[in-house]
Coordinates of C-alpha atoms in Angstrom, one line a residue:
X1491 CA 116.7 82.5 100.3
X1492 CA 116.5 79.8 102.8
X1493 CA 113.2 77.6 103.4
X1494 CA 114.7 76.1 106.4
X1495 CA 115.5 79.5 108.2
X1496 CA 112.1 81.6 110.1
X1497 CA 112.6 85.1 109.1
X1498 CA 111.1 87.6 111.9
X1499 CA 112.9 90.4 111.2
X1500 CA 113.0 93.1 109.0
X1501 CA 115.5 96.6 107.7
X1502 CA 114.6 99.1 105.3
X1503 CA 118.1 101.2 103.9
X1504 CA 116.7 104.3 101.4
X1505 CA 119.2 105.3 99.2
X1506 CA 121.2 102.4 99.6
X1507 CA 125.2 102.7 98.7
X1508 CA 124.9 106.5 98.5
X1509 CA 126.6 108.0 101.4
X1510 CA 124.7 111.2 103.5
X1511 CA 127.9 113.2 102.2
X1512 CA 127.2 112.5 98.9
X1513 CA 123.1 112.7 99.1
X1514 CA 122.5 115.6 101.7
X1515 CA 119.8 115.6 104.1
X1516 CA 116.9 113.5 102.7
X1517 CA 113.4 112.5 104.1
X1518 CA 111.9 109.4 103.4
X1519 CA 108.3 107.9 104.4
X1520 CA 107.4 104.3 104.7
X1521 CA 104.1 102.0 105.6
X1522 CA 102.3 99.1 104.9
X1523 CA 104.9 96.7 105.2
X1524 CA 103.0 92.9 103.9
X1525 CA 103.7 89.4 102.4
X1526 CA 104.1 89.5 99.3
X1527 CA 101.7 86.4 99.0
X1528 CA 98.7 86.2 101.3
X1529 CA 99.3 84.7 104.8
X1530 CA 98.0 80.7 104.0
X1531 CA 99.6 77.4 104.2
X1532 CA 101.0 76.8 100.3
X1533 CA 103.5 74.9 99.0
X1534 CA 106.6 76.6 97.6
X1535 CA 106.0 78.5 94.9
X1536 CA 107.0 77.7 91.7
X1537 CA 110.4 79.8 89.6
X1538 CA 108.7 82.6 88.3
X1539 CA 110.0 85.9 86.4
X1540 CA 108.8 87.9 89.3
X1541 CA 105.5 88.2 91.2
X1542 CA 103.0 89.9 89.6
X1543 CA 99.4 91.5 90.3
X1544 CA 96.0 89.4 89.4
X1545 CA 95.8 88.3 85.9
X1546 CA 94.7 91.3 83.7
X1547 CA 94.2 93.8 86.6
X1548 CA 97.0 96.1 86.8
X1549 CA 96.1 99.8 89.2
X1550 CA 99.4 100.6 90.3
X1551 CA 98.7 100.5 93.9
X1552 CA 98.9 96.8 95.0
X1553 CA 101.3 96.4 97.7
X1554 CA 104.3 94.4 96.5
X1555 CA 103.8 94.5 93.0
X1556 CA 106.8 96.4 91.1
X1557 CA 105.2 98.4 88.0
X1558 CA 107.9 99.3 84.9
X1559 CA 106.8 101.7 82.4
X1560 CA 109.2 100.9 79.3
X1561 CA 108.9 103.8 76.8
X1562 CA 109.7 104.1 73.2
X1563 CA 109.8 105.7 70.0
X1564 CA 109.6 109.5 71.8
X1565 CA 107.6 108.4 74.5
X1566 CA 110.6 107.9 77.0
X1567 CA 108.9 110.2 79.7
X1568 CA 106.8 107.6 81.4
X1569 CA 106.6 107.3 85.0
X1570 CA 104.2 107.1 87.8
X1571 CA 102.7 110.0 89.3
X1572 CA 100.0 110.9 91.8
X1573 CA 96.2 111.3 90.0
X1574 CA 96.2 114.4 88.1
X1575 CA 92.4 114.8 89.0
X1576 CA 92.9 114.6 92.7
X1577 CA 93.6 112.4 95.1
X1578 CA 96.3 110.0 96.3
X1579 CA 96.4 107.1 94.0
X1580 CA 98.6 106.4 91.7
X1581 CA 98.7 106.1 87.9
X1582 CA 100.8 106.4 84.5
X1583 CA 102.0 109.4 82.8
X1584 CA 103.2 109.4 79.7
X1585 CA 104.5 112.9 77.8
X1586 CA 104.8 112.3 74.1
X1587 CA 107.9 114.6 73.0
X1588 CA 107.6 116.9 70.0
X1589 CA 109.7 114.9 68.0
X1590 CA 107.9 111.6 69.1
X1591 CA 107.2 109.1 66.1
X1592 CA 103.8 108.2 65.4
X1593 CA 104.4 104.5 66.7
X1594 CA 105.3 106.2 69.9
X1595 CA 104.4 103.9 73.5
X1596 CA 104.4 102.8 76.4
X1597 CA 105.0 98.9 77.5
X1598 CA 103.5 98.3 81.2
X1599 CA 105.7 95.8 83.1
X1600 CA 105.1 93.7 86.3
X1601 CA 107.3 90.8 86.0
X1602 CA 110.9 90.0 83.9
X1603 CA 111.1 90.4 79.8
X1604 CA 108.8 93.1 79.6
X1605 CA 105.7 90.4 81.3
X1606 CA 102.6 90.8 82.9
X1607 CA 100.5 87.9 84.1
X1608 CA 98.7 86.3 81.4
X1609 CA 95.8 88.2 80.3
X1610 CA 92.6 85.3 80.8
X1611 CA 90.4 86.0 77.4
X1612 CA 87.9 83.5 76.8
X1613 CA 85.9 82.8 73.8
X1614 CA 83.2 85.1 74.8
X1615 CA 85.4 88.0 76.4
X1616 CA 88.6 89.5 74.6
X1617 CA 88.2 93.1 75.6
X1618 CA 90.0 95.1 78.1
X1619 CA 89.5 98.2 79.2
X1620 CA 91.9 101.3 80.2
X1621 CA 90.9 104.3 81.9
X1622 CA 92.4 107.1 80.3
X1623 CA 92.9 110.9 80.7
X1624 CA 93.7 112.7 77.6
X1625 CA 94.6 116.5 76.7
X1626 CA 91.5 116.2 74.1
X1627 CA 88.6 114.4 73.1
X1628 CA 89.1 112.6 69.3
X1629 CA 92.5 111.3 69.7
X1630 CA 93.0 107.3 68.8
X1631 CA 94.6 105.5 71.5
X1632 CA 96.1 102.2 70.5
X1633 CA 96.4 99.0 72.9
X1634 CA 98.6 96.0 72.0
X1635 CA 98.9 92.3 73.0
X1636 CA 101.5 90.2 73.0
X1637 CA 103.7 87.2 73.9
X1638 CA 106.6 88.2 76.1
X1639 CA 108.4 85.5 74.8
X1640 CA 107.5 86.0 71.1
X1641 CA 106.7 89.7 69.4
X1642 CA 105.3 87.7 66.5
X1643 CA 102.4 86.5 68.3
X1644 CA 100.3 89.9 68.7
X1645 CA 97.0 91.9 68.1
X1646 CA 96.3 95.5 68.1
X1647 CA 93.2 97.4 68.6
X1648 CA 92.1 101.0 68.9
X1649 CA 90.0 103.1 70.6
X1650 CA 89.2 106.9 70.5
X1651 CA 89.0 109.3 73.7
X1652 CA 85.5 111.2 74.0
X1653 CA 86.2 113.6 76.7
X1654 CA 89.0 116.1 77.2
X1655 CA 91.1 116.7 80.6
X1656 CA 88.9 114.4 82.4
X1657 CA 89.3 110.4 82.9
X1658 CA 86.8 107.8 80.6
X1659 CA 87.2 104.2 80.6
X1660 CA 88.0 102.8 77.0
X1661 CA 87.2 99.5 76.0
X1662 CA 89.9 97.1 74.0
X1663 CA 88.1 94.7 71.7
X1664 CA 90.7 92.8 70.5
X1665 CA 87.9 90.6 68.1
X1666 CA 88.5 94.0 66.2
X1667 CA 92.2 94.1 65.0
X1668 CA 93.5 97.2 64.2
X1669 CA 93.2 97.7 59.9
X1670 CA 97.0 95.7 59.0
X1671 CA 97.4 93.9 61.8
X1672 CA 97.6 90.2 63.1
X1673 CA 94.3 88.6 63.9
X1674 CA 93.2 87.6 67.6
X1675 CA 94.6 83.9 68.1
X1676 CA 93.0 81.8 71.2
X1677 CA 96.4 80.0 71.2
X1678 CA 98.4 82.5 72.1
X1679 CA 99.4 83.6 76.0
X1680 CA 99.1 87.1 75.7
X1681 CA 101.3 88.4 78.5
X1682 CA 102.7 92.3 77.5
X1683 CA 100.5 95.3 77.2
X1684 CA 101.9 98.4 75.0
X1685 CA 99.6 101.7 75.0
X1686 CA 100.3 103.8 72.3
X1687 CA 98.4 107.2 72.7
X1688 CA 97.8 109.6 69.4
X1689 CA 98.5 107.1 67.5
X1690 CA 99.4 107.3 64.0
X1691 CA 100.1 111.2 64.3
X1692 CA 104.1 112.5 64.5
X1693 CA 105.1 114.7 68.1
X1694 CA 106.3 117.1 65.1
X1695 CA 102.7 117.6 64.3
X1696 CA 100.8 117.1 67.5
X1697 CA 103.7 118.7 69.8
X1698 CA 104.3 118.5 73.0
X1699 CA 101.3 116.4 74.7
X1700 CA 100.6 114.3 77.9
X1701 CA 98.6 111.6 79.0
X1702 CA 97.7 109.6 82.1
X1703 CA 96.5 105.6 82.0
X1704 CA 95.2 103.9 84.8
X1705 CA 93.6 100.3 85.7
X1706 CA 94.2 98.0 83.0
X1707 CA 91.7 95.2 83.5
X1708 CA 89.0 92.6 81.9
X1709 CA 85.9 94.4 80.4
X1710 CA 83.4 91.7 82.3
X1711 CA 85.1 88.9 83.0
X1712 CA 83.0 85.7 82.4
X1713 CA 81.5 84.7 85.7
X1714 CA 78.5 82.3 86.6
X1715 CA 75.3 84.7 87.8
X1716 CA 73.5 84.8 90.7
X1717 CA 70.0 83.9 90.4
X1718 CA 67.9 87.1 89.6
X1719 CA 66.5 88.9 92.4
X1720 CA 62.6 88.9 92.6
X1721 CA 61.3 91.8 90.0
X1722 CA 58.2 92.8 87.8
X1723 CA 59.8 90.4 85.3
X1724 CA 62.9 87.7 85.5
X1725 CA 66.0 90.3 83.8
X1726 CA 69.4 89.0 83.4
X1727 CA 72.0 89.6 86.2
X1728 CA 71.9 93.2 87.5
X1729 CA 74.6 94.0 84.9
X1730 CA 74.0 93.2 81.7
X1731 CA 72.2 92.3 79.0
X1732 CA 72.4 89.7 76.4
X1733 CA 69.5 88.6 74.4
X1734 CA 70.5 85.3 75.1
X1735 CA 69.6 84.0 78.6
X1736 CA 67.3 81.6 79.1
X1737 CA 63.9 82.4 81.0
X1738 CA 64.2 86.4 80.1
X1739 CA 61.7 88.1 77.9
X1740 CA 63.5 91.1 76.0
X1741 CA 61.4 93.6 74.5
X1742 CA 62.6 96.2 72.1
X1743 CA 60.5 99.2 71.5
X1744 CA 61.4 101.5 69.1
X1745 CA 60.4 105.4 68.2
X1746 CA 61.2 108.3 66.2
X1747 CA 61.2 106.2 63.0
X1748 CA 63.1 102.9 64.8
X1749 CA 59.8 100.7 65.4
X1750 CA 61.5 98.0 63.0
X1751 CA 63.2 96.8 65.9
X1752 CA 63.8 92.8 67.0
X1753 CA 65.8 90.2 67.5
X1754 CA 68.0 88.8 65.0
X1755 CA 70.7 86.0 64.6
X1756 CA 74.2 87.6 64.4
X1757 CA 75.2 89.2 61.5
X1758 CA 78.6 88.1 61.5
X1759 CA 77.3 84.5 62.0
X1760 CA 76.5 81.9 64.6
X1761 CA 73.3 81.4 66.6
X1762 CA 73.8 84.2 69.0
X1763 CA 70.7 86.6 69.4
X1764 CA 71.2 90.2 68.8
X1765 CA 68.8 93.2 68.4
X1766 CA 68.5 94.6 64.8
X1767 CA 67.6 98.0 64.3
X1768 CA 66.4 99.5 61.6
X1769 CA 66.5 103.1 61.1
X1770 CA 63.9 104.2 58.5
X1771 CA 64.2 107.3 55.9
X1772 CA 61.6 109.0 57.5
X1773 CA 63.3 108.7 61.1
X1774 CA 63.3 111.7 63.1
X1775 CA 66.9 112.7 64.6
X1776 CA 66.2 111.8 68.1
X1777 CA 65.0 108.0 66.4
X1778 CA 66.1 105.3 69.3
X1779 CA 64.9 102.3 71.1
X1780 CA 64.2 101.1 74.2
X1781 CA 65.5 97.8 75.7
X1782 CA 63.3 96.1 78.5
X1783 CA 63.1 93.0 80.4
X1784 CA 60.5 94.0 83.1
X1785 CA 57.0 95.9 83.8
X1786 CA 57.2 99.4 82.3
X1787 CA 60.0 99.5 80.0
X1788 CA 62.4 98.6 82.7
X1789 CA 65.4 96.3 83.7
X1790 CA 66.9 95.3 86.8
X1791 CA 68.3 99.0 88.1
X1792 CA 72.0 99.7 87.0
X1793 CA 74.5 99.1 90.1
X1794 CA 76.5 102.2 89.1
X1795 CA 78.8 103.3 92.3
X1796 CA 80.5 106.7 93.1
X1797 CA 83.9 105.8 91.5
X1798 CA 82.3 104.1 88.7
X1799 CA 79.2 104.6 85.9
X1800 CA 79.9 103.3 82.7
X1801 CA 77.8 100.9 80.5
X1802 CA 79.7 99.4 77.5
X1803 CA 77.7 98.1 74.9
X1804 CA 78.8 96.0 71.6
X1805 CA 77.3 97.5 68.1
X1806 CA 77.7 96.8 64.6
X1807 CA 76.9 99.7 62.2
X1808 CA 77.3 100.5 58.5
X1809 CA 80.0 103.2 59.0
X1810 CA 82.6 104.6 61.2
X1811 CA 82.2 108.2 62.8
X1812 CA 78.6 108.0 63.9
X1813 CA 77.4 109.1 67.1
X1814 CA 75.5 106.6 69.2
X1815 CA 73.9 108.4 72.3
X1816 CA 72.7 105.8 75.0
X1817 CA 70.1 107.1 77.9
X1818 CA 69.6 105.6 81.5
X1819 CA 66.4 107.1 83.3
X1820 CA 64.0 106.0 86.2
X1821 CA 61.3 104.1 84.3
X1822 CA 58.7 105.1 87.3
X1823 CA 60.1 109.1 86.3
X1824 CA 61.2 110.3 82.7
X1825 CA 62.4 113.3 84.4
X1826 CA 65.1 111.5 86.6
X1827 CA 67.7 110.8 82.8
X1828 CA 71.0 111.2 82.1
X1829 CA 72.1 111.1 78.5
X1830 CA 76.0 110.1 77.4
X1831 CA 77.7 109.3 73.5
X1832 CA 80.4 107.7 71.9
X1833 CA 81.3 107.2 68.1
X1834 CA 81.7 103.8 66.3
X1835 CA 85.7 103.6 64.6
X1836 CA 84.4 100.6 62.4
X1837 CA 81.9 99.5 59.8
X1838 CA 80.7 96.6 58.9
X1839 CA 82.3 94.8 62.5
X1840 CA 81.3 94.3 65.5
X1841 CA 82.9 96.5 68.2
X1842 CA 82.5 97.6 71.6
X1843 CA 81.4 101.3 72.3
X1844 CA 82.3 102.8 76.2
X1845 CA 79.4 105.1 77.9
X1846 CA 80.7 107.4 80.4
X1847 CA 77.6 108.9 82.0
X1848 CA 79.8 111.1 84.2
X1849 CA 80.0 113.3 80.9
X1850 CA 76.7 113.6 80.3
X1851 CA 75.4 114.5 76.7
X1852 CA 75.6 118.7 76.1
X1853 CA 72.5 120.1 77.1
X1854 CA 71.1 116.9 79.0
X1855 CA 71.1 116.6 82.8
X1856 CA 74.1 115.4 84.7
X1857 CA 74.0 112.0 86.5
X1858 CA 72.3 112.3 90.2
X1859 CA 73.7 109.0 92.7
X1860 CA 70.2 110.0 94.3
X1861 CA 68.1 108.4 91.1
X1862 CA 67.4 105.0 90.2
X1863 CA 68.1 103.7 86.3
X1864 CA 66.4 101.1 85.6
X1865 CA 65.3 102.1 81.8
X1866 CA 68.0 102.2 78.9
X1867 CA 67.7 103.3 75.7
X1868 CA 69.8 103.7 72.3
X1869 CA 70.0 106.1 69.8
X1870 CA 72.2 105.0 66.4
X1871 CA 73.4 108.2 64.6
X1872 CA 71.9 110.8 67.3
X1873 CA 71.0 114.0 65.5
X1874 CA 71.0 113.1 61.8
X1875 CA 67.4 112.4 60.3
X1876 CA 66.6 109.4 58.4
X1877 CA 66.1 111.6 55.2
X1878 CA 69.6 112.7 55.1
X1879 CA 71.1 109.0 55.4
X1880 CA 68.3 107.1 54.1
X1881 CA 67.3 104.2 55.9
X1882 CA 70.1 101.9 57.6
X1883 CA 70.5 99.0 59.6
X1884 CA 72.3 98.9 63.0
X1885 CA 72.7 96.2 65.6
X1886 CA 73.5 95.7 69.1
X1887 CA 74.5 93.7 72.0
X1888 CA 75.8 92.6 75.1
X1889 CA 74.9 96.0 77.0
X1890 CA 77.3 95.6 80.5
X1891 CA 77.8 97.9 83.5
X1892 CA 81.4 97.7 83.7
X1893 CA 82.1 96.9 88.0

C-alpha cells in the first residue's frame, strides 16, 4: 500500500486462480462495497493485526469485518450460516460431533492470533451476553476470556439455556468464575472469546447436536444517564434499576409471605445497596415482591423493542437450581402481564439471571408490543411453598433492560 498514490478504482475476481475449466459455470453476487474505516480526516492508522468490529460487539454482519470460527476438540463444524429462525442475517453454527470431547468449542476471531478487540469491562460491568439457539432447554453453555497473547491469563463462566429451538440471550458474569477456574483479573486485556456449548458432557453421550450463537456484546455497558424524564416519581434511567442512585425513592413491597423485604448493604461486602428478601416458612408458592420507584407500584415503562425484550437482573440465593419467575405488567392494568423464569447455577454468589419475556411463563399470557410495563415484580423459588424449604434469604440487584 501506498499513502502517496489516490486509489479510485476498484476489481472484484471470485474464485481467484481457479480457472472456469477447472470450476464450471458459477454465479456469484456482490453489494455494499465501503471503507473499511468511516469516511473522516484521520491520521494513518496505526500496525494492527487486522481490523476489527467495535470492542465487545461482534453480529457477524458489519461490513468489512472478517469473522473466523476456529473449532476444536469435536467441534470442527463451525461456520456461518443464514438465521435458522428466519431471516437474512447471519450467525454461527456450530455441530458438536458424536465423538466430540466434553471441552469441545468454538474460538470467534476478527483479527490475527485468534484476537478480537479488547473486550472494555469496568469495575462495575464484566458480563457479556450471547444470544444463543439451542436443541434443548438445560444444557450449560460455557464462555471463555482470554489474552491472545497469553492462554494463562483467563476466566471462565457458565450459563444454562432456558428455551429449546428458539433464540435467548445469555448473560456472561465473569465476577462468577466457573468452579476450578482462574479468577477475573482487571489487569488483564481480554481479547479472545471461546464458546463451549454442552459443556462438560462427551458427543458419545449427547450425540450428534447443533447450535447457533449470535451477537456477542457488553451486558449494559457503563454509560452516563440522561436526566429522568418527568414522572409520578424521579426513577432511574428508563432501563434499570439499582438501589443506588441518588434522588430515587425505591420501595419494595412484598406478598405471599415476602413482606420482610428492604434494603440491605451487599452481602458479599462493600457499601452498595441491594434488596434483601426474605422468604418466610409460611410463604405461599406464588410469594414475590414488587419493585417501585413511582405512583402506584410503578417505574419508568420498560423500552422493550420488536427484536429485543429481555430484563437481566443480578441475584444472590442460598442454592443453585431454583426457579426465579420475574413479571412485567401495566401498573394502571393487572390484566395487561407477561410472566418469564430462569434458574440460578450458583449459591451463595452473586450472578446474573437473563429474562426472556418472548417465552413467556407456561400458562401466563404471551407478551403484547401493544401494552405498557411499567410494574416489575420477582418471585425467588416460584412454586415451592415456604413450608417445604423453610424460610430463606435471597437478594437482588441491578434489574437492566438489556438494549
Amino acid at each position: 500500500f501506498n499513502a502517496a498514490y489516490a486509489y479510485n478504482k476498484a476489481s472484484i475476481f471470485f474464485n481467484f486462480g481457479t480457472s472456469g475449466a477447472a470450476a464450471g459455470v458459477q454465479t456469484y453476487y456482490f453489494d455494499d462495497l465501503s471503507l473499511a474505516a468511516a469516511a473522516a480526516p484521520a491520521p494513518a492508522p496505526a500496525p494492527a493485526p487486522s481490523p476489527a468490529p467495535a470492542p465487545a460487539a461482534i453480529d457477524f454482519d458489519t461490513t468489512g469485518v472478517t469473522y473466523t470460527l476456529t473449532g476444536f476438540g469435536g467441534a470442527e463444524d463451525a461456520t456461518l450460516v443464514a438465521d435458522p429462525a428466519g431471516g437474512t442475517n447471519m450467525v454461527a453454527r456450530v455441530v458438536r460431533s458424536a465423538g466430540a470431547e466434553t471441552w469441545a468449542g468454538t474460538t470467534v476471531s476478527t483479527g490475527a492470533n485468534q484476537s478480537i478487540a479488547t473486550i472494555p469491562f469496568t469495575t462495575t460491568n464484566r458480563s457479556m451476553t450471547v444470544r444463543v439457539y439451542s436443541p434443548a432447554a438445560g444444557v450449560p453453555v460455557r464462555l471463555k476470556i482470554e489474552e491472545a497473547g497469553d492462554p494463562t491469563h483467563s476466566v471462565e463462566t457458565e450459563a444454562v439455556t432456558t428455551v429449546a429451538n428458539g433464540w435467548q440471550t445469555l448473560t456472561f458474569n465473569f465476577n462468577n468464575p466457573a468452579t476450578g477456574t482462574a479468577a477475573f483479573n482487571a489487569a488483564y486485556a481480554y481479547n479472545k472469546a471461546s464458546i463451549f456449548f454442552n459443556f462438560g458432557t462427551s458427543g458419545a453421550a449427547a450425540g450428534v447436536q447443533t447450535y447457533y450463537f449470535d451477537d456477542l456484546s457488553l451486558a449494559a455497558a457503563a454509560a452516563p444517564a440522561p436526566a429522568p424524564a418527568p414522572a409520578p416519581a424521579p426513577a432511574p434511567g428508563s432501563s434499570s434499576i439499582d438501589f443506588d442512585s441518588a434522588g430515587v425513592t425505591y420501595t419494595l413491597t412484598g406478598f405471599g409471605g415476602a413482606e420482610d423485604a428492604t434494603l440491605a448493604v451487599d452481602p458479599t461486602g462493600g457499601t452498595n445497596m441491594v434488596a434483601r428478601v426474605v422468604k418466610s416458612a409460611g410463604a405461599e408458592t406464588w410469594a414475590g415482591t414488587t419493585v417501585s420507584t413511582g405512583a402506584n407500584q410503578s417505574i419508568a415503562t420498560i423500552p422493550f423493542t420488536s427484536t429485543n425484550r429481555i430484563v437481566t437482573v443480578r441475584v444472590y440465593a442460598p442454592a443453585a437450581g431454583l426457579p426465579v419467575r420475574l413479571k412485567v405488567e401495566d401498573a394502571g392494568d393487572p390484566t395487561h402481564s407477561v410472566e418469564t423464569e430462569s434458574t440460578t447455577t450458583t449459591a451463595n454468589a452473586w450472578q446474573t439471571l437473563s429474562f426472556n419475556f418472548n417465552n413467556a411463563a407456561t400458562g401466563t399470557a404471551g407478551f403484547n408490543a401493544g401494552y405498557t410495563y411499567n410494574k416489575i415484580s420477582i418471585f425467588f423459588n416460584f412454586g415451592i411453598a415456604g413450608s417445604a424449604t423453610g424460610a430463606k434469604t435471597y437478594y437482588f440487584d441491578d434489574m437492566i433492560f438489556v438494549p
